[in-house]
mmCIF file of C-alpha atoms and ligand atoms in Angstrom:
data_model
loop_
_atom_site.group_PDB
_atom_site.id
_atom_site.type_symbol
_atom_site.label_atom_id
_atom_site.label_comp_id
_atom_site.label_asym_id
_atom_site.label_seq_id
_atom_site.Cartn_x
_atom_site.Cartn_y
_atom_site.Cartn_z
ATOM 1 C CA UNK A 200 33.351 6.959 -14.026
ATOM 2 C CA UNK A 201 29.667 7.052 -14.685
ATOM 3 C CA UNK A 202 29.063 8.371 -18.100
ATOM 4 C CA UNK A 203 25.393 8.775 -18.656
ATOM 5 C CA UNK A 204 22.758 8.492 -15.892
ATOM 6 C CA UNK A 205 18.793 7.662 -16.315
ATOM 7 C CA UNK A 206 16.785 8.922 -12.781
ATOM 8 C CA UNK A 207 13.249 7.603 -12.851
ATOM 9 C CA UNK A 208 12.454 7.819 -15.945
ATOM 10 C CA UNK A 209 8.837 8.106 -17.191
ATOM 11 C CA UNK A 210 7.053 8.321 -20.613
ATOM 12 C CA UNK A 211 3.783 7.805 -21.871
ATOM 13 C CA UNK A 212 2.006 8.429 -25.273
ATOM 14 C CA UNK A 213 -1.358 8.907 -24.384
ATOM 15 C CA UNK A 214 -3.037 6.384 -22.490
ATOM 16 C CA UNK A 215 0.099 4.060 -23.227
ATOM 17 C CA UNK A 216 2.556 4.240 -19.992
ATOM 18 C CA UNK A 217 5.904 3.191 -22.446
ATOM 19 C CA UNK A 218 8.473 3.409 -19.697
ATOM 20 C CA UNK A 219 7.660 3.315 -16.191
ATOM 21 C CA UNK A 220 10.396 4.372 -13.543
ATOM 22 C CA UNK A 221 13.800 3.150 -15.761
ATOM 23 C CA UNK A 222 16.929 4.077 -13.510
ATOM 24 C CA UNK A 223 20.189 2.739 -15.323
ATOM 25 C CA UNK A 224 24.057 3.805 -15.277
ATOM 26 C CA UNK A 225 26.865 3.571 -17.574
ATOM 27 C CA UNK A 226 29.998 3.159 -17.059
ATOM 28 C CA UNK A 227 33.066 4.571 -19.216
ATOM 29 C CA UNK A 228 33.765 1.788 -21.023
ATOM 30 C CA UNK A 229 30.912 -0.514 -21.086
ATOM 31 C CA UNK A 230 29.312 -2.334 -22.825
ATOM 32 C CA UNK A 231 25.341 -2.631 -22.091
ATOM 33 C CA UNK A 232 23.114 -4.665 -24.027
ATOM 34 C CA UNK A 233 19.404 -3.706 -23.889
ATOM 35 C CA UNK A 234 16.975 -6.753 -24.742
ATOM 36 C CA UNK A 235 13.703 -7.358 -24.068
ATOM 37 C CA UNK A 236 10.170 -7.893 -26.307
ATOM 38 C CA UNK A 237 8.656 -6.048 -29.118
ATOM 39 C CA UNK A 238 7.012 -3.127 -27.452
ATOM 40 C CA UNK A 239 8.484 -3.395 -24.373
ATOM 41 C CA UNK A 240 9.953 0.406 -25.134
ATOM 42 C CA UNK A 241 13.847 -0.326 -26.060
ATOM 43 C CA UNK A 242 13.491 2.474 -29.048
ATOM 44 C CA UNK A 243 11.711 5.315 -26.505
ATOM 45 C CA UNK A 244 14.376 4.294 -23.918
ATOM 46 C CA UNK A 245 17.316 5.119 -26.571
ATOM 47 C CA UNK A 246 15.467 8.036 -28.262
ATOM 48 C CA UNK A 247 14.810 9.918 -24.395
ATOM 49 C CA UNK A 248 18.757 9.143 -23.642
ATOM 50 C CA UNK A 249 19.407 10.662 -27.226
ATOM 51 C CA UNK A 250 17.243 13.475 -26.577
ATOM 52 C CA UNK A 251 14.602 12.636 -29.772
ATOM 53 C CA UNK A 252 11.988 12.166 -26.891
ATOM 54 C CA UNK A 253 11.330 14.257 -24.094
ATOM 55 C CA UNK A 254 10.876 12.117 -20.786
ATOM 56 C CA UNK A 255 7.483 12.902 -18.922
ATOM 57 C CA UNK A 256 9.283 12.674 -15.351
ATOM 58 C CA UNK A 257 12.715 11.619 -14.231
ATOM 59 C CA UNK A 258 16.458 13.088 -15.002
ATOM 60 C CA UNK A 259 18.990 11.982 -17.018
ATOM 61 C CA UNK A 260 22.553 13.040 -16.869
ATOM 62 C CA UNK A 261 25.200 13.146 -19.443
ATOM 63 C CA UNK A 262 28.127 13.500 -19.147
ATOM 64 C CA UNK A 263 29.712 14.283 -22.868
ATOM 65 C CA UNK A 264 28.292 13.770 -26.740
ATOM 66 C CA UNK A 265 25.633 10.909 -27.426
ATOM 67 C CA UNK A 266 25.560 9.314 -30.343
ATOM 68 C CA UNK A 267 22.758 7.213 -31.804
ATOM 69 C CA UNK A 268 22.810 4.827 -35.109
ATOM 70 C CA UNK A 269 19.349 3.835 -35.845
ATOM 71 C CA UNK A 270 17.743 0.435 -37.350
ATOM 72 C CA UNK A 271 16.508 1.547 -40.464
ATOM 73 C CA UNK A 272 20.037 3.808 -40.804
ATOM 74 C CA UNK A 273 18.410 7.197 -41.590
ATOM 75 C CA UNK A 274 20.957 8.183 -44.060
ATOM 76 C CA UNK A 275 19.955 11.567 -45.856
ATOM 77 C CA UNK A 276 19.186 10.116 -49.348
ATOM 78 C CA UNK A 277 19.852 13.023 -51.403
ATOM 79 C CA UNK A 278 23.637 13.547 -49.786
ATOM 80 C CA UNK A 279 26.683 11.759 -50.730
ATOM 81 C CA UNK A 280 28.591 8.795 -48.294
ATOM 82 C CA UNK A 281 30.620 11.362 -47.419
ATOM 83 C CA UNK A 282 28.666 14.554 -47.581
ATOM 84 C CA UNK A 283 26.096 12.516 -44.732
ATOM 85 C CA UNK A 284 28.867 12.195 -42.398
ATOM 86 C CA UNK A 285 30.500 15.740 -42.504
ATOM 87 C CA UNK A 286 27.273 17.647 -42.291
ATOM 88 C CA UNK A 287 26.656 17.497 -38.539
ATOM 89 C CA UNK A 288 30.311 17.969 -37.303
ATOM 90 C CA UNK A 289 30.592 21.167 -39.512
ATOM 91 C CA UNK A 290 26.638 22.089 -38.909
ATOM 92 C CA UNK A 291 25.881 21.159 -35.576
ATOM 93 C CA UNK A 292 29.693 21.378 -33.942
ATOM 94 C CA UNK A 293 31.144 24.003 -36.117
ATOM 95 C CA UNK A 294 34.267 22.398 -36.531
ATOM 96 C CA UNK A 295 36.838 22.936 -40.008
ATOM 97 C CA UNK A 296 35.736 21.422 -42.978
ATOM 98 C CA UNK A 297 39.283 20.115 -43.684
ATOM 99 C CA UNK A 298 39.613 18.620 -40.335
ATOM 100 C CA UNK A 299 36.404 16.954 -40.138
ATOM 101 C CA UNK A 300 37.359 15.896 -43.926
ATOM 102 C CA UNK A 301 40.602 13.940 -42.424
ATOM 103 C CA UNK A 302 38.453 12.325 -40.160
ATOM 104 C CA UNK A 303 35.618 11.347 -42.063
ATOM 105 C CA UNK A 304 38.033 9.441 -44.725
ATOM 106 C CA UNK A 305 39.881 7.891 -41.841
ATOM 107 C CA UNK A 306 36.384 6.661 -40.241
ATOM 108 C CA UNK A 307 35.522 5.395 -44.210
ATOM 109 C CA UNK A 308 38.807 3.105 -44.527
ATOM 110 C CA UNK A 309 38.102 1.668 -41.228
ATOM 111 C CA UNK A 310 34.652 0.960 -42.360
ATOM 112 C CA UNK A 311 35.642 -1.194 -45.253
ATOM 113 C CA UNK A 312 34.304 1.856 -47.562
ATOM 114 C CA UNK A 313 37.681 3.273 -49.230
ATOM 115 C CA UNK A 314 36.249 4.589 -52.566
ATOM 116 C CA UNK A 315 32.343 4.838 -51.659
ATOM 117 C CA UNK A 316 32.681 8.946 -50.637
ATOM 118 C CA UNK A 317 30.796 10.352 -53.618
ATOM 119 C CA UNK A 318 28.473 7.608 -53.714
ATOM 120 C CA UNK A 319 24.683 7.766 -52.785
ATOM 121 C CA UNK A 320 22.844 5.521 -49.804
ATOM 122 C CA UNK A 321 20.654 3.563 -52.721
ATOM 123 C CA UNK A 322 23.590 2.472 -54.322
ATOM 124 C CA UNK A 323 24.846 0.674 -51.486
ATOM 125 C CA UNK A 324 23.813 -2.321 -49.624
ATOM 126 C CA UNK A 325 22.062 -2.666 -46.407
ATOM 127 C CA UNK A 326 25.403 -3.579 -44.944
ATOM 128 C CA UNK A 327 26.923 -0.728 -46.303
ATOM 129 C CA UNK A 328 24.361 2.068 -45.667
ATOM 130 C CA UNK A 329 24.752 0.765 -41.993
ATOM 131 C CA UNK A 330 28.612 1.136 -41.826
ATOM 132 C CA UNK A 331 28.068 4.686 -43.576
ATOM 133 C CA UNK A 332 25.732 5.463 -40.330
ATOM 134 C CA UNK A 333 27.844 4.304 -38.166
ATOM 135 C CA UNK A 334 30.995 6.348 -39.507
ATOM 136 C CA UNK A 335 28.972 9.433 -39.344
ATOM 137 C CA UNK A 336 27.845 8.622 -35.745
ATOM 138 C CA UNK A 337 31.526 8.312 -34.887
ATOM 139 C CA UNK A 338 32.453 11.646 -36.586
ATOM 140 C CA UNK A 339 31.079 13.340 -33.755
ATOM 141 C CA UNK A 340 33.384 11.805 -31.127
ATOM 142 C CA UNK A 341 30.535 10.765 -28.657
ATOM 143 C CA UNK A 342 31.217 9.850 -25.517
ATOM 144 C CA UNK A 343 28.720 7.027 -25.825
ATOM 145 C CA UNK A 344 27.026 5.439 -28.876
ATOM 146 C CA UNK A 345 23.756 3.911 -28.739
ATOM 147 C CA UNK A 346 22.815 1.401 -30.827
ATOM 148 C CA UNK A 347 19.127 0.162 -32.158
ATOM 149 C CA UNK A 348 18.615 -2.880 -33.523
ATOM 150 C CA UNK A 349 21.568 -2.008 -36.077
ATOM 151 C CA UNK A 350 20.920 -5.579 -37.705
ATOM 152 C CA UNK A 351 17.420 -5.616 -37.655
ATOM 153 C CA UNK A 352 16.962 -4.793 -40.873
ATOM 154 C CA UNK A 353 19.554 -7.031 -43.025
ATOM 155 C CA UNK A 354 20.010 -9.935 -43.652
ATOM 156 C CA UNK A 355 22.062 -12.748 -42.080
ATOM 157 C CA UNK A 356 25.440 -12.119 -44.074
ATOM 158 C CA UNK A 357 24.916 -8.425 -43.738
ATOM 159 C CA UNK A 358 23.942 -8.956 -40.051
ATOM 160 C CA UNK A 359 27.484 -10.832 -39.434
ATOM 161 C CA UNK A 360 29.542 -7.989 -40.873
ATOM 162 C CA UNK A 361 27.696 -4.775 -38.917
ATOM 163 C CA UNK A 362 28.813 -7.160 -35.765
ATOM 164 C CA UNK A 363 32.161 -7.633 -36.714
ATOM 165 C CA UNK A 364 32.455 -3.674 -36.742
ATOM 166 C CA UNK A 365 30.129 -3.192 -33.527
ATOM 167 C CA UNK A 366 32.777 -5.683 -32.006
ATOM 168 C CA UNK A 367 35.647 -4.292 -32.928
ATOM 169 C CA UNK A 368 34.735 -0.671 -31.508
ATOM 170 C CA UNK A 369 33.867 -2.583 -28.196
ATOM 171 C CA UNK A 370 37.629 -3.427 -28.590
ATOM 172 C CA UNK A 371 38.735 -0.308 -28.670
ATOM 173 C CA UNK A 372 36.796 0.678 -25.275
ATOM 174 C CA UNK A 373 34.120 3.109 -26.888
ATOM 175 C CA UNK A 374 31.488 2.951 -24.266
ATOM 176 C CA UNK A 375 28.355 1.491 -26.381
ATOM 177 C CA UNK A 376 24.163 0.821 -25.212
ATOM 178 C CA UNK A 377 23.102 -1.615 -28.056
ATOM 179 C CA UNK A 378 19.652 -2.925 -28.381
ATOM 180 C CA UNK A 379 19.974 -6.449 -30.368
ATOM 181 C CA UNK A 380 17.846 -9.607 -31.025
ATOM 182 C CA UNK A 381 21.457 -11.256 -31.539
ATOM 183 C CA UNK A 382 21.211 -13.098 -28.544
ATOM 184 C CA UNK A 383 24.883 -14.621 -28.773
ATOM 185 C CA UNK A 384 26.781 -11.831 -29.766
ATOM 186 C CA UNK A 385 24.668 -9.913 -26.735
ATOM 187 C CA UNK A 386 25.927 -12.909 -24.356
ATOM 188 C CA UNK A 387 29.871 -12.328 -26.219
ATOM 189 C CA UNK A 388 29.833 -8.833 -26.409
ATOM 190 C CA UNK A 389 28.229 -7.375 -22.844
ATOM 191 C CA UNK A 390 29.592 -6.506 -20.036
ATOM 192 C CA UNK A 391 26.298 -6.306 -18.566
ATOM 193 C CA UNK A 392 22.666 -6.951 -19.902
ATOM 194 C CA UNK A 393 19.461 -5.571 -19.571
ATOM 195 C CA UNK A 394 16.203 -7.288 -19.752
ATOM 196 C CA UNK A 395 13.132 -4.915 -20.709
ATOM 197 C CA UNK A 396 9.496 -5.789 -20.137
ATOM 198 C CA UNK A 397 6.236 -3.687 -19.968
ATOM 199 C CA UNK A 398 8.151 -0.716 -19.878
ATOM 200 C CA UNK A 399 10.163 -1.702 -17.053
ATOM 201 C CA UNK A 400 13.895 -3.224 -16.311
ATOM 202 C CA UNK A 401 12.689 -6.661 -15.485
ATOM 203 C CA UNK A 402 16.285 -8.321 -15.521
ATOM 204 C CA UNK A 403 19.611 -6.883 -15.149
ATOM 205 C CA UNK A 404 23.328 -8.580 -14.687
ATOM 206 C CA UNK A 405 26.209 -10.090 -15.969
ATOM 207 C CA UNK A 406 25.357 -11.776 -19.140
ATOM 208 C CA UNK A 407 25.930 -15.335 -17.195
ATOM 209 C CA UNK A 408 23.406 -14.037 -14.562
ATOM 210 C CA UNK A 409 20.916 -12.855 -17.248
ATOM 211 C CA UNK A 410 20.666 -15.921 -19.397
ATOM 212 C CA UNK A 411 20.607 -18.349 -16.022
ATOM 213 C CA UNK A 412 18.191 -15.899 -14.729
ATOM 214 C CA UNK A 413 14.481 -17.489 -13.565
ATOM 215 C CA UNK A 414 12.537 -15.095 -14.248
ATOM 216 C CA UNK A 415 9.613 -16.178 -16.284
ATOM 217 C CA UNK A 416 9.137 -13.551 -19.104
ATOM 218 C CA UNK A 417 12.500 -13.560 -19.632
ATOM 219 C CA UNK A 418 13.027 -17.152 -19.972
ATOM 220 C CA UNK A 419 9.803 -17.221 -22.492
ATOM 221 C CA UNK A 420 11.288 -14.650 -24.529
ATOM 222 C CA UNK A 421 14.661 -16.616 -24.614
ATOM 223 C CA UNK A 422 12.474 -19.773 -25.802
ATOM 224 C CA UNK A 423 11.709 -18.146 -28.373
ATOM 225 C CA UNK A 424 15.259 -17.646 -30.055
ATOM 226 C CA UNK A 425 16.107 -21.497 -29.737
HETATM 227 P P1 ADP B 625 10.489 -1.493 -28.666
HETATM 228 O O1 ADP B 625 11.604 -0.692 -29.264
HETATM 229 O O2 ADP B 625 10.886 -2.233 -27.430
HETATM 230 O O3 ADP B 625 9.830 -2.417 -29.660
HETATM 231 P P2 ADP B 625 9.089 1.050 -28.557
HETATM 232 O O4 ADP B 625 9.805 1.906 -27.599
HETATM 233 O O5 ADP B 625 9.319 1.301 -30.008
HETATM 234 O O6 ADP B 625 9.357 -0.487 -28.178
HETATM 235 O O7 ADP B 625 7.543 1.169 -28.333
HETATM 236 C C1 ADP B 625 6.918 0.897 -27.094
HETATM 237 C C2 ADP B 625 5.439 1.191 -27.223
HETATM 238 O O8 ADP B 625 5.239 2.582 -27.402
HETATM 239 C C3 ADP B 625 4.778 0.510 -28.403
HETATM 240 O O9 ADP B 625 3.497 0.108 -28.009
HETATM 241 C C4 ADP B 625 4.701 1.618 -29.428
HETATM 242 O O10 ADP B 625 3.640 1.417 -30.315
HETATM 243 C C5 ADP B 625 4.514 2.840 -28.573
HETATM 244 N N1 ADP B 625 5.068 4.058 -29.174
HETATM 245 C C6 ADP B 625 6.366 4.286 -29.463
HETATM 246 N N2 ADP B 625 6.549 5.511 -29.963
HETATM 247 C C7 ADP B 625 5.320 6.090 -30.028
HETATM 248 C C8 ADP B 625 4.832 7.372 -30.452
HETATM 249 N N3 ADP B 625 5.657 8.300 -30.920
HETATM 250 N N4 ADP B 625 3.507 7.590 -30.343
HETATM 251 C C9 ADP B 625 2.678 6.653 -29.847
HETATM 252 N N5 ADP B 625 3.061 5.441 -29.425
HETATM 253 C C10 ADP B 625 4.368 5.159 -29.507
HETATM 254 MG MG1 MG B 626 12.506 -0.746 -31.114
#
């Protein structure tokens, strides 16, 4: 069952043609990894399936909720832990306060974050703050989660236990799109890869045919993590 659909996708910021004719699927399920250079327009591709962009040409279907958790974890500063992740399922989905409640503390303890509810994001770490993001992605029940860079900004300890949790959700079958550096856990983690360059899908494949893939930009950019 396809889940979410990209048709010839195009979008361009002025002179600056960012995506250029991306068609991709996915699955119920899946797990898609999304690599590819600095500039190469992972972030547009995830913010037109999210709907923060508008494409220029092209279709994309959805079928259910979307959720996104972001690289620099966009927390609202001035809410609480748990005031961040209840404010879009009672705003936005007009659901109970006192069911979304239950859920939000359930989605905390699984996080590692029993106790952190009335605390604020700069009083938690990187690590943390990204967990807290991720909870209140999950409090919306999407259908699919995308994921950018959700490690890019901490550091290597904090980087091992945002995996851990990405992993563990893959375990549970919630059909994910994450775009990673982490070449290994992309390899461990992926049902299928994608390989961005120049705005296009250069590479695309099991991850055993993506990292044996030839293809010369893609083998230079793999270089570069060894
Ligand atoms: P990636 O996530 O792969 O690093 P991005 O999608 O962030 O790539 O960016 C691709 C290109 O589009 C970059 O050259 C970037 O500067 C440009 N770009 C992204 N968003 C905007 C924007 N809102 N306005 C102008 N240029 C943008
Ligand atoms: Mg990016």
């Amino acid at each position: 069952m396809i889940l979410f659909e990209m048709k010839h996708i195009k979008k361009s910021f002025g002179a600056l043609d960012v995506l250029r004719d991306i068609s991709l699927e996915v699955d119920k399920g899946e797990v898609l990894s999304i690599i590819g250079p600095s500039g190469s327009g992972k972030s547009t591709l995830l913010r037109c399936a999210t709907g923060l962009e508008t494409p220029d040409a092209g279709e994309i279907v959805k079928n259910g909720e979307v959720g996104l958790v972001f690289q620099n974890f966009n927390l609202f500063p001035h809410f609480s832990v748990l005031k961040n992740i209840i404010d879009a399922p009672m705003r936005v989905q007009k659901r109970k306060k006192e069911e979304v409640l239950v859920q939000a503390r359930e989605l905390l303890k699984k996080m590692g974050l029993e106790g952190k509810e009335d605390a604020y994001p700069y009083q938690l770490s990187g690590g943390q703050q990204q967990r807290v993001s991720i909870a209140r992605a999950l409090c919306m029940n999407p259908d699919i989660l995308f994921f950018d860079e959700p490690t890019s900004a901490l550091d290597p300890e904090l980087t091992g236990e945002i995996l851990k949790v990405i992993k563990a959700l893959a375990a549970e079958h919630i059909t994910m799109v994450i775009v990673t550096h982490e070449m290994t856990f992309a390899r461990d983690i992926s049902d299928r890869i994608i390989f961005m360059d120049d705005g296009v899908i250069a590479v695309e494949g099991t991850p055993e045919q993506v990292f044996a893939s030839e293809h010369a930009r893609m083998k230079e950019f793999l270089g570069k993590f060894h």
